[in-house]
XYZ file of C-alpha atoms in Angstrom:
580
model
C 0.000 0.000 0.000
C 1.386 3.408 -1.002
C 1.346 6.222 1.546
C -1.624 8.540 1.003
C 0.595 11.501 1.866
C 2.913 10.476 -0.970
C 0.133 10.013 -3.533
C -1.412 13.365 -2.579
C 1.951 15.086 -3.082
C 2.457 13.415 -6.474
C -1.019 14.548 -7.546
C -0.232 18.111 -6.456
C 3.000 18.053 -8.486
C 1.179 16.685 -11.536
C -1.408 19.462 -11.368
C 1.395 22.028 -11.587
C 3.681 20.323 -14.133
C 0.880 18.832 -16.305
C 2.598 15.714 -17.703
C 0.949 13.636 -20.425
C 1.234 10.542 -18.245
C 2.537 9.410 -14.852
C 4.676 6.295 -14.321
C 5.401 4.922 -10.845
C 8.800 3.217 -11.005
C 9.176 -0.194 -9.363
C 12.939 -0.540 -9.881
C 12.636 -3.850 -11.734
C 15.026 -5.168 -14.367
C 12.255 -5.185 -16.982
C 11.432 -1.547 -16.272
C 15.100 -0.551 -16.560
C 15.567 -2.256 -19.920
C 12.341 -0.756 -21.265
C 13.646 2.704 -20.307
C 16.980 1.963 -21.983
C 15.279 0.847 -25.198
C 13.125 3.979 -25.151
C 16.192 6.231 -24.796
C 17.995 4.339 -27.571
C 15.037 4.985 -29.888
C 14.927 8.656 -28.902
C 18.692 9.123 -29.278
C 19.194 10.010 -25.599
C 21.534 7.013 -25.311
C 23.905 5.230 -27.669
C 24.586 1.512 -27.214
C 28.256 0.664 -26.678
C 30.100 -2.407 -27.973
C 28.119 -5.273 -26.435
C 31.067 -7.692 -26.480
C 33.504 -5.335 -24.755
C 31.065 -3.289 -22.627
C 27.928 -5.409 -22.133
C 24.772 -3.502 -21.182
C 26.644 -0.168 -21.301
C 25.472 3.089 -22.857
C 26.690 6.587 -23.706
C 24.794 9.788 -22.966
C 25.806 13.207 -24.293
C 24.493 16.114 -22.274
C 23.833 19.620 -23.545
C 27.169 21.501 -23.877
C 26.041 24.031 -21.237
C 24.995 21.282 -18.805
C 28.165 19.438 -17.868
C 28.843 20.031 -14.144
C 27.286 21.091 -10.859
C 26.151 24.712 -11.067
C 27.053 25.926 -7.601
C 26.182 29.564 -8.358
C 22.621 28.461 -9.173
C 22.295 26.202 -6.115
C 20.323 27.749 -3.259
C 19.472 27.038 0.363
C 15.952 28.333 0.994
C 15.524 29.189 4.678
C 13.477 31.971 6.301
C 16.638 33.824 7.398
C 19.801 34.252 5.302
C 22.045 33.723 8.334
C 20.715 30.161 8.623
C 22.159 29.409 5.173
C 25.382 31.228 6.026
C 27.924 33.152 3.958
C 29.209 30.151 1.992
C 25.797 29.222 0.560
C 23.602 31.044 -1.920
C 20.406 32.015 -0.117
C 16.895 32.539 -1.398
C 13.822 32.966 0.763
C 11.199 30.204 0.432
C 8.699 32.834 -0.734
C 10.981 34.083 -3.503
C 11.799 30.511 -4.535
C 8.123 29.652 -4.843
C 7.557 32.706 -6.998
C 10.703 32.723 -9.124
C 11.428 28.994 -9.417
C 7.961 27.606 -8.773
C 6.626 29.468 -11.789
C 9.106 27.618 -14.040
C 7.500 24.288 -13.116
C 4.046 25.336 -14.347
C 3.319 23.170 -17.369
C 6.984 22.149 -17.686
C 6.116 18.478 -18.304
C 3.510 18.971 -21.044
C 4.174 16.402 -23.756
C 6.399 14.416 -21.396
C 6.140 11.488 -19.002
C 6.422 12.157 -15.285
C 8.333 9.396 -13.507
C 7.795 8.874 -9.775
C 11.032 7.446 -8.380
C 10.897 6.215 -4.759
C 14.408 5.445 -3.508
C 16.065 4.231 -0.317
C 19.326 5.785 0.844
C 21.165 3.292 3.049
C 20.948 -0.484 3.517
C 17.514 -2.093 3.925
C 16.584 -2.518 7.578
C 19.210 -0.047 8.776
C 18.470 2.674 11.349
C 20.613 4.920 9.124
C 18.357 4.554 6.080
C 15.721 6.952 4.800
C 13.412 7.319 1.831
C 13.310 9.974 -0.838
C 10.949 10.330 -3.777
C 12.114 12.093 -6.916
C 9.584 13.162 -9.512
C 11.332 13.743 -12.854
C 10.659 13.993 -16.581
C 14.075 12.556 -17.484
C 14.347 8.809 -18.208
C 18.149 9.277 -18.050
C 17.752 10.361 -14.422
C 15.556 7.333 -13.674
C 18.125 4.932 -15.163
C 20.967 6.514 -13.194
C 18.944 6.559 -9.965
C 18.393 2.820 -10.351
C 22.166 2.310 -10.339
C 22.887 4.833 -7.570
C 20.075 3.966 -5.108
C 17.815 1.152 -3.938
C 14.913 2.236 -6.109
C 11.251 1.353 -6.402
C 9.268 -1.179 -4.403
C 11.950 -1.627 -1.722
C 11.732 2.093 -0.890
C 7.926 2.085 -0.722
C 8.040 -0.917 1.612
C 10.494 0.922 3.874
C 8.285 4.042 3.834
C 5.000 2.307 4.599
C 2.375 4.871 5.651
C 4.967 7.304 6.996
C 5.158 10.920 5.883
C 8.930 10.970 6.487
C 10.434 11.159 3.027
C 12.464 13.769 1.162
C 10.410 15.306 -1.639
C 12.359 15.948 -4.831
C 10.934 17.649 -7.914
C 13.102 17.672 -11.039
C 12.451 18.775 -14.598
C 14.765 19.278 -17.540
C 12.761 22.398 -18.355
C 14.271 23.868 -21.505
C 17.898 23.318 -20.285
C 18.498 27.070 -20.405
C 21.193 28.247 -17.939
C 19.045 31.380 -17.445
C 16.233 29.191 -16.114
C 18.336 26.703 -14.145
C 17.932 26.448 -10.370
C 18.643 23.855 -7.698
C 16.767 24.839 -4.534
C 16.813 23.115 -1.149
C 14.167 23.680 1.515
C 15.718 22.060 4.634
C 12.781 22.789 6.934
C 10.405 21.016 4.544
C 12.912 18.318 3.498
C 12.252 19.286 -0.108
C 14.368 19.797 -3.257
C 13.492 21.576 -6.501
C 15.746 21.272 -9.547
C 14.959 22.620 -13.001
C 16.903 23.308 -16.184
C 19.653 20.699 -15.811
C 20.014 17.015 -16.607
C 23.555 16.733 -15.187
C 24.037 14.112 -12.469
C 24.863 16.314 -9.494
C 21.990 18.665 -10.309
C 19.448 16.051 -11.364
C 20.112 12.837 -9.408
C 18.494 14.312 -6.325
C 19.347 11.373 -4.072
C 23.014 12.204 -4.391
C 24.413 15.544 -3.204
C 21.017 17.251 -2.779
C 19.456 14.677 -0.456
C 22.412 12.723 0.951
C 24.375 15.839 1.888
C 22.511 19.164 1.740
C 19.229 17.955 3.252
C 20.781 15.134 5.305
C 23.373 17.465 6.872
C 20.521 19.482 8.406
C 18.829 16.301 9.627
C 22.164 15.147 11.067
C 22.610 18.428 12.950
C 19.112 18.170 14.424
C 19.346 14.459 15.271
C 22.973 14.137 16.424
C 24.789 12.386 13.574
C 26.988 13.324 10.586
C 26.216 13.352 6.844
C 29.570 13.755 5.116
C 31.218 13.941 1.694
C 33.489 11.014 2.554
C 34.768 7.710 1.262
C 34.742 4.684 3.581
C 37.400 1.968 3.333
C 38.571 -0.988 5.377
C 42.300 -1.770 5.438
C 42.987 -5.428 6.206
C 46.474 -6.213 7.512
C 48.337 -9.514 6.956
C 46.892 -10.878 10.234
C 43.324 -10.304 9.006
C 42.539 -7.271 11.207
C 40.422 -4.662 9.404
C 40.624 -0.970 10.334
C 37.971 1.306 8.849
C 38.758 4.853 7.733
C 36.607 7.676 6.365
C 38.071 10.389 4.157
C 36.908 13.781 2.881
C 38.375 15.052 -0.394
C 36.973 17.602 -2.863
C 35.754 16.183 -6.190
C 38.452 14.912 -8.562
C 41.173 14.902 -5.880
C 41.783 11.161 -5.794
C 38.915 10.119 -3.531
C 37.600 7.350 -5.789
C 41.126 6.064 -6.472
C 41.778 5.861 -2.721
C 38.418 4.185 -2.120
C 39.375 1.391 -4.549
C 43.107 1.263 -3.843
C 45.128 -1.736 -5.019
C 48.125 -2.393 -2.725
C 51.587 -2.066 -4.298
C 53.695 -5.251 -4.624
C 55.671 -4.446 -1.461
C 52.419 -4.451 0.563
C 50.661 -7.239 -1.331
C 49.654 -8.983 1.912
C 47.375 -6.026 2.687
C 43.862 -5.669 1.288
C 41.802 -2.492 0.915
C 38.034 -2.993 1.034
C 35.669 -0.453 -0.536
C 32.616 0.435 1.556
C 31.835 3.705 -0.251
C 33.541 6.213 -2.534
C 31.652 9.466 -1.953
C 29.143 9.785 0.900
C 29.164 8.579 4.505
C 26.450 8.770 7.140
C 27.966 8.366 10.623
C 26.130 7.650 13.876
C 27.197 6.634 17.356
C 26.955 2.927 18.064
C 26.151 1.384 21.457
C 29.925 1.119 22.055
C 30.409 4.912 21.796
C 32.265 4.698 18.485
C 31.168 6.325 15.233
C 29.771 3.786 12.765
C 29.356 4.646 9.082
C 27.244 3.479 6.154
C 27.452 4.313 2.479
C 23.875 5.336 1.577
C 24.443 4.774 -2.160
C 24.615 1.648 -4.328
C 26.669 2.973 -7.228
C 29.664 5.041 -8.258
C 29.232 8.346 -10.098
C 32.913 8.742 -10.871
C 35.053 11.148 -12.877
C 36.235 9.250 -15.963
C 39.283 11.259 -17.167
C 42.412 9.995 -15.452
C 40.820 6.643 -14.591
C 42.776 3.724 -16.050
C 43.991 0.214 -15.323
C 47.120 1.860 -13.898
C 45.425 4.428 -11.647
C 42.280 2.519 -10.627
C 41.910 -1.022 -11.980
C 39.002 -1.764 -9.613
C 36.986 1.133 -11.039
C 37.789 0.017 -14.590
C 36.471 -3.465 -13.849
C 33.397 -2.066 -12.067
C 32.439 0.168 -15.021
C 33.021 -2.459 -17.708
C 29.390 -3.667 -17.691
C 25.886 -2.489 -16.725
C 27.083 1.129 -16.708
C 26.108 4.500 -18.158
C 28.795 6.856 -19.461
C 28.212 10.592 -19.776
C 30.251 12.932 -22.011
C 33.089 10.515 -22.785
C 34.502 10.006 -26.279
C 33.353 7.155 -28.535
C 35.826 5.075 -30.548
C 35.095 3.575 -33.950
C 34.566 0.133 -32.418
C 31.904 1.497 -30.081
C 33.895 1.662 -26.854
C 34.244 4.630 -24.477
C 37.513 6.550 -24.225
C 38.806 9.456 -22.182
C 42.077 11.218 -21.530
C 44.340 9.202 -19.236
C 42.598 5.893 -19.991
C 45.119 4.593 -22.550
C 46.953 5.720 -25.663
C 44.552 7.881 -27.697
C 42.708 6.276 -30.605
C 43.649 7.399 -34.108
C 40.078 8.532 -34.684
C 37.034 8.938 -32.436
C 33.962 11.053 -31.801
C 34.347 13.561 -28.981
C 31.905 14.125 -26.126
C 29.744 16.291 -28.391
C 29.745 13.719 -31.206
C 32.210 15.627 -33.388
C 35.019 13.849 -35.281
C 38.222 13.871 -33.221
C 41.868 12.914 -33.674
C 44.867 13.390 -31.362
C 45.755 16.505 -33.378
C 42.344 18.156 -32.906
C 43.674 20.426 -30.175
C 40.777 19.813 -27.773
C 39.884 17.087 -25.256
C 37.993 14.108 -26.622
C 36.116 13.593 -23.344
C 34.783 16.439 -21.242
C 37.083 16.996 -18.205
C 34.087 16.189 -15.971
C 32.918 13.169 -17.992
C 31.349 10.534 -15.744
C 30.559 6.863 -15.376
C 27.641 5.496 -13.356
C 28.447 1.939 -12.286
C 26.936 -0.505 -9.761
C 29.009 -0.725 -6.570
C 28.449 -4.473 -6.330
C 30.618 -4.934 -9.462
C 33.717 -3.487 -7.799
C 36.251 -6.279 -7.102
C 37.255 -4.584 -3.830
C 33.697 -4.102 -2.518
C 33.619 -4.907 1.190
C 31.612 -7.911 2.402
C 30.235 -5.454 4.994
C 29.265 -2.621 2.633
C 25.556 -3.221 3.190
C 25.683 -4.109 6.891
C 22.703 -2.346 8.515
C 24.788 -1.202 11.494
C 27.605 0.105 9.274
C 31.318 -0.208 10.043
C 33.264 1.330 12.984
C 35.458 4.284 11.989
C 38.919 4.516 13.598
C 40.302 7.497 11.665
C 39.058 10.387 9.543
C 41.236 11.769 6.751
C 40.999 15.288 5.368
C 42.825 16.032 2.139
C 42.987 18.067 -0.989
C 45.221 19.163 -3.813
C 47.985 21.447 -2.493
C 51.168 21.945 -4.483
C 53.196 23.510 -1.692
C 51.923 24.039 1.850
C 50.633 20.767 3.300
C 53.007 17.842 3.975
C 52.240 14.313 2.833
C 50.460 13.476 6.093
C 50.043 14.813 9.616
C 47.881 13.950 12.597
C 45.816 16.455 14.557
C 46.673 16.879 18.243
C 43.116 16.026 19.365
C 39.483 16.120 18.174
C 39.074 19.895 18.526
C 42.314 20.539 16.662
C 41.149 18.014 14.057
C 37.941 19.995 13.535
C 40.134 23.083 13.016
C 42.218 21.145 10.458
C 39.059 20.111 8.607
C 37.476 23.562 8.875
C 40.544 25.230 7.369
C 41.445 22.724 4.656
C 41.883 24.024 1.134
C 42.233 22.566 -2.333
C 42.873 23.685 -5.878
C 39.628 23.740 -7.872
C 38.855 21.137 -10.553
C 36.442 20.752 -13.460
C 33.866 19.005 -11.245
C 32.258 22.382 -10.532
C 31.798 24.993 -13.223
C 34.201 27.900 -12.775
C 37.956 28.540 -12.878
C 40.388 25.616 -12.622
C 43.520 25.654 -10.427
C 42.426 28.330 -7.939
C 43.018 27.529 -4.255
C 39.808 27.721 -2.282
C 38.866 26.788 1.256
C 36.694 23.701 1.287
C 36.002 22.730 4.915
C 35.619 18.960 5.294
C 35.099 18.976 1.476
C 31.562 20.136 2.338
C 31.615 23.759 1.147
C 29.276 23.064 -1.818
C 27.187 20.537 0.105
C 26.473 21.812 3.619
C 22.775 22.629 3.872
C 23.122 25.263 6.604
C 25.513 27.837 8.079
C 28.988 26.284 8.142
C 29.802 27.993 11.436
C 26.970 25.967 12.971
C 28.290 22.907 11.109
C 31.693 23.333 12.788
C 29.936 23.677 16.154
C 28.040 20.457 15.444
C 31.346 18.646 14.818
C 32.728 20.000 18.102
C 29.623 18.861 19.986
C 29.869 15.399 18.453
C 33.403 15.127 19.846
C 32.204 16.077 23.318
C 29.757 13.160 23.355
C 32.293 10.325 23.311
C 35.830 9.468 24.378
C 36.097 7.041 21.446
C 36.075 9.487 18.539
C 38.158 8.673 15.445
C 41.654 10.151 15.215
C 41.904 12.907 12.587
C 44.620 13.184 9.918
C 45.355 15.422 6.937
C 46.878 14.001 3.738
C 48.185 15.623 0.560
C 49.221 13.397 -2.348
C 49.851 16.396 -4.617
C 52.935 18.206 -3.286
C 55.237 19.247 -6.131
C 58.828 20.340 -6.585
C 59.932 23.663 -8.086
C 59.311 22.358 -11.616
C 55.770 21.216 -10.811
C 56.599 17.489 -10.670
C 54.652 15.444 -8.116
C 56.955 14.294 -5.315
C 54.811 11.345 -4.208
C 53.849 8.532 -6.631
C 50.298 8.325 -5.232
C 47.667 5.760 -6.244
C 48.450 2.335 -4.710
C 51.503 3.707 -2.917
C 49.152 5.777 -0.735
C 48.643 2.589 1.277
C 52.057 3.301 2.839
C 50.565 6.443 4.391
C 47.424 4.579 5.484
C 49.656 1.970 7.143
C 51.295 4.688 9.284
C 47.870 6.142 10.119
C 46.649 2.734 11.290
C 49.813 2.278 13.347
C 49.091 5.630 15.020
C 45.509 4.579 15.756
C 46.819 1.406 17.381
C 49.367 3.194 19.565
C 52.435 2.895 17.311
C 53.831 4.843 14.379
C 56.789 7.108 15.113
C 56.000 10.814 14.766
C 57.557 14.213 15.313
C 55.558 17.040 16.869
C 55.439 20.101 14.594
C 53.493 23.381 14.803
C 50.687 21.897 12.665
C 50.445 18.396 14.174
C 52.273 15.077 14.324
C 54.298 14.319 11.173
C 55.921 10.910 10.535
C 59.610 10.660 11.283
C 61.625 9.930 8.104
C 61.929 6.242 8.986
C 58.310 5.817 10.165
C 56.846 5.279 6.695
C 57.236 1.834 5.126
C 59.074 2.722 1.894
C 60.285 -0.791 1.076
C 60.556 -1.205 -2.695
C 59.885 2.480 -3.390
C 62.577 4.512 -5.160
C 62.267 7.693 -3.106
C 65.356 9.722 -2.223
C 65.964 11.025 1.291
C 65.799 14.568 -0.076
C 62.380 13.946 -1.659
C 61.065 12.358 1.540
C 62.355 15.295 3.565
C 60.557 17.706 1.219
C 57.338 15.656 1.401
C 57.306 15.859 5.206
C 58.650 19.415 5.546
C 56.610 21.985 7.480
C 57.712 25.470 6.409
C 56.854 28.055 9.119
C 56.926 30.898 6.573
C 54.405 29.161 4.299
C 52.244 28.260 7.279
C 52.234 31.820 8.647
C 50.769 32.913 5.313
C 48.371 29.981 5.482
C 47.277 31.075 8.971
C 46.524 34.549 7.604
C 44.401 33.023 4.833
C 42.572 30.821 7.355
C 41.768 33.868 9.497
C 40.427 35.697 6.449
C 38.177 32.720 5.680
C 36.977 32.445 9.288
C 36.148 36.163 9.570
C 33.230 35.842 7.152
C 31.323 33.835 9.779
C 31.447 36.682 12.302
C 30.363 35.960 15.871
C 28.747 32.701 14.769
C 32.115 30.935 14.391
C 32.828 28.766 17.465
C 35.416 30.348 19.757
C 37.185 26.972 19.914
C 38.321 27.423 16.300
C 39.751 30.885 16.977
C 41.501 29.395 20.003
C 43.076 26.723 17.780
C 44.064 29.408 15.281
C 45.822 31.449 17.975
C 47.636 28.337 19.189
C 48.815 27.612 15.624
C 50.166 31.148 15.224
C 51.999 30.895 18.568
C 53.552 27.540 17.648
C 54.755 28.951 14.319
C 56.603 31.716 16.176
């Protein structure tokens, strides 16, 4: 039996949007393949080489609709200070007038799909239902990969009125009429004018982070932009870590890491690559689940060398968006392999290596089922989640941050996360290569004032003596010529090994003004050709650079005014004193 509250809401939406017909999605295999065949007929999808990429398809989005549009993403609360200075704010009244009017009649001539979905494992106290209404079959197909969609969600919902309401329409795909609006107090999302994943798959960033972060604040848990992995040592002990990295900064590669030959007796298990919901367990520890069931990964740079597990996961039952197409009907992107002699680029135009433009869009994506990943953890769908021993913060910094350091304590760790910065990537529309503060990698995804978000983190730490240890990592430090000093990818396990040793009471470290840094002989570098000079540079903490960094952190903090927790200013003053 379907909730009457849900059916009433769907009827209200239909009266406004006026679709030709309404389809309630059940999430079945037959339904999925019927949608695929429909999109193949309409030209929305192209079938890829069935022998090499079985049940895989290519979608080309509109050239103006290729990434999250953060400047058109709004938090709609009664007071602007509740959204905070790092979010775009719009009053609910203005949103209903300005954006609501765009939905009137927007689905005429189209089918309205009702997509119930479950975020989190079935039967888990973490899990919650959302319902997305959309006129895009591409969105429906992707939501089936990314979430537990259809009947299973309706069964979880029952007669409850507790579900996130998501309304999405392609509209006319005009950037002038493109909005993504979040109403945290009503647990509602409106998105119009975009078919791109992050703007249109409402279960992903919109629900799982922007709306869920507000729920987490109110209910005493954390909704975070984090991977979850389990590192199994040669004795069979598994230590679970969560990690926050901005988009396209190596998060997916770390989530699916393959150990290097020197550490072949270790195993890295993938629990999730993008989103973590963390709650206290009965033992006082933080336990985490991955609410998703798929990977929405950045394709360029992904290869059998950088991420073989991802390549295997995406090789079947997957949807590719804005990649290039080779003459034999296979997907290709920069960094995957040697370029083909001839292909069609992400817009369908003829392309050769001498064309002078990328074949795949820099933010080209694959949507692949998580269950296909060879490293998927046997516990990835455990209802209680997995216990987190350490939290990693990281980003892309060419100069300032060392390879790894540990925070002095939880409060200092919150300061480290609140002040972290990264160089921007193509995942969000805007300039590339600019350093911007991205606290906990949540700047684009926090659904309320980030000063209050920092306070929530501090309060979480006060509730338990068993909080995870906090570390900062930076795989991207370069030398004067711009060459990466650290090999990265699978070799990052050497850093994780030291982190796990620290968690377990070992791991040699030197106290520095910014935290505990490994001593030169603390990292297991067996089999790695890394000079002592390079290692010294990787671990170096330059007081001059960090004094400038402290100034930049203060400038970032000042925008929050009196709302910023005093504890963070206290940590800032302590950092400045330690730097001398």
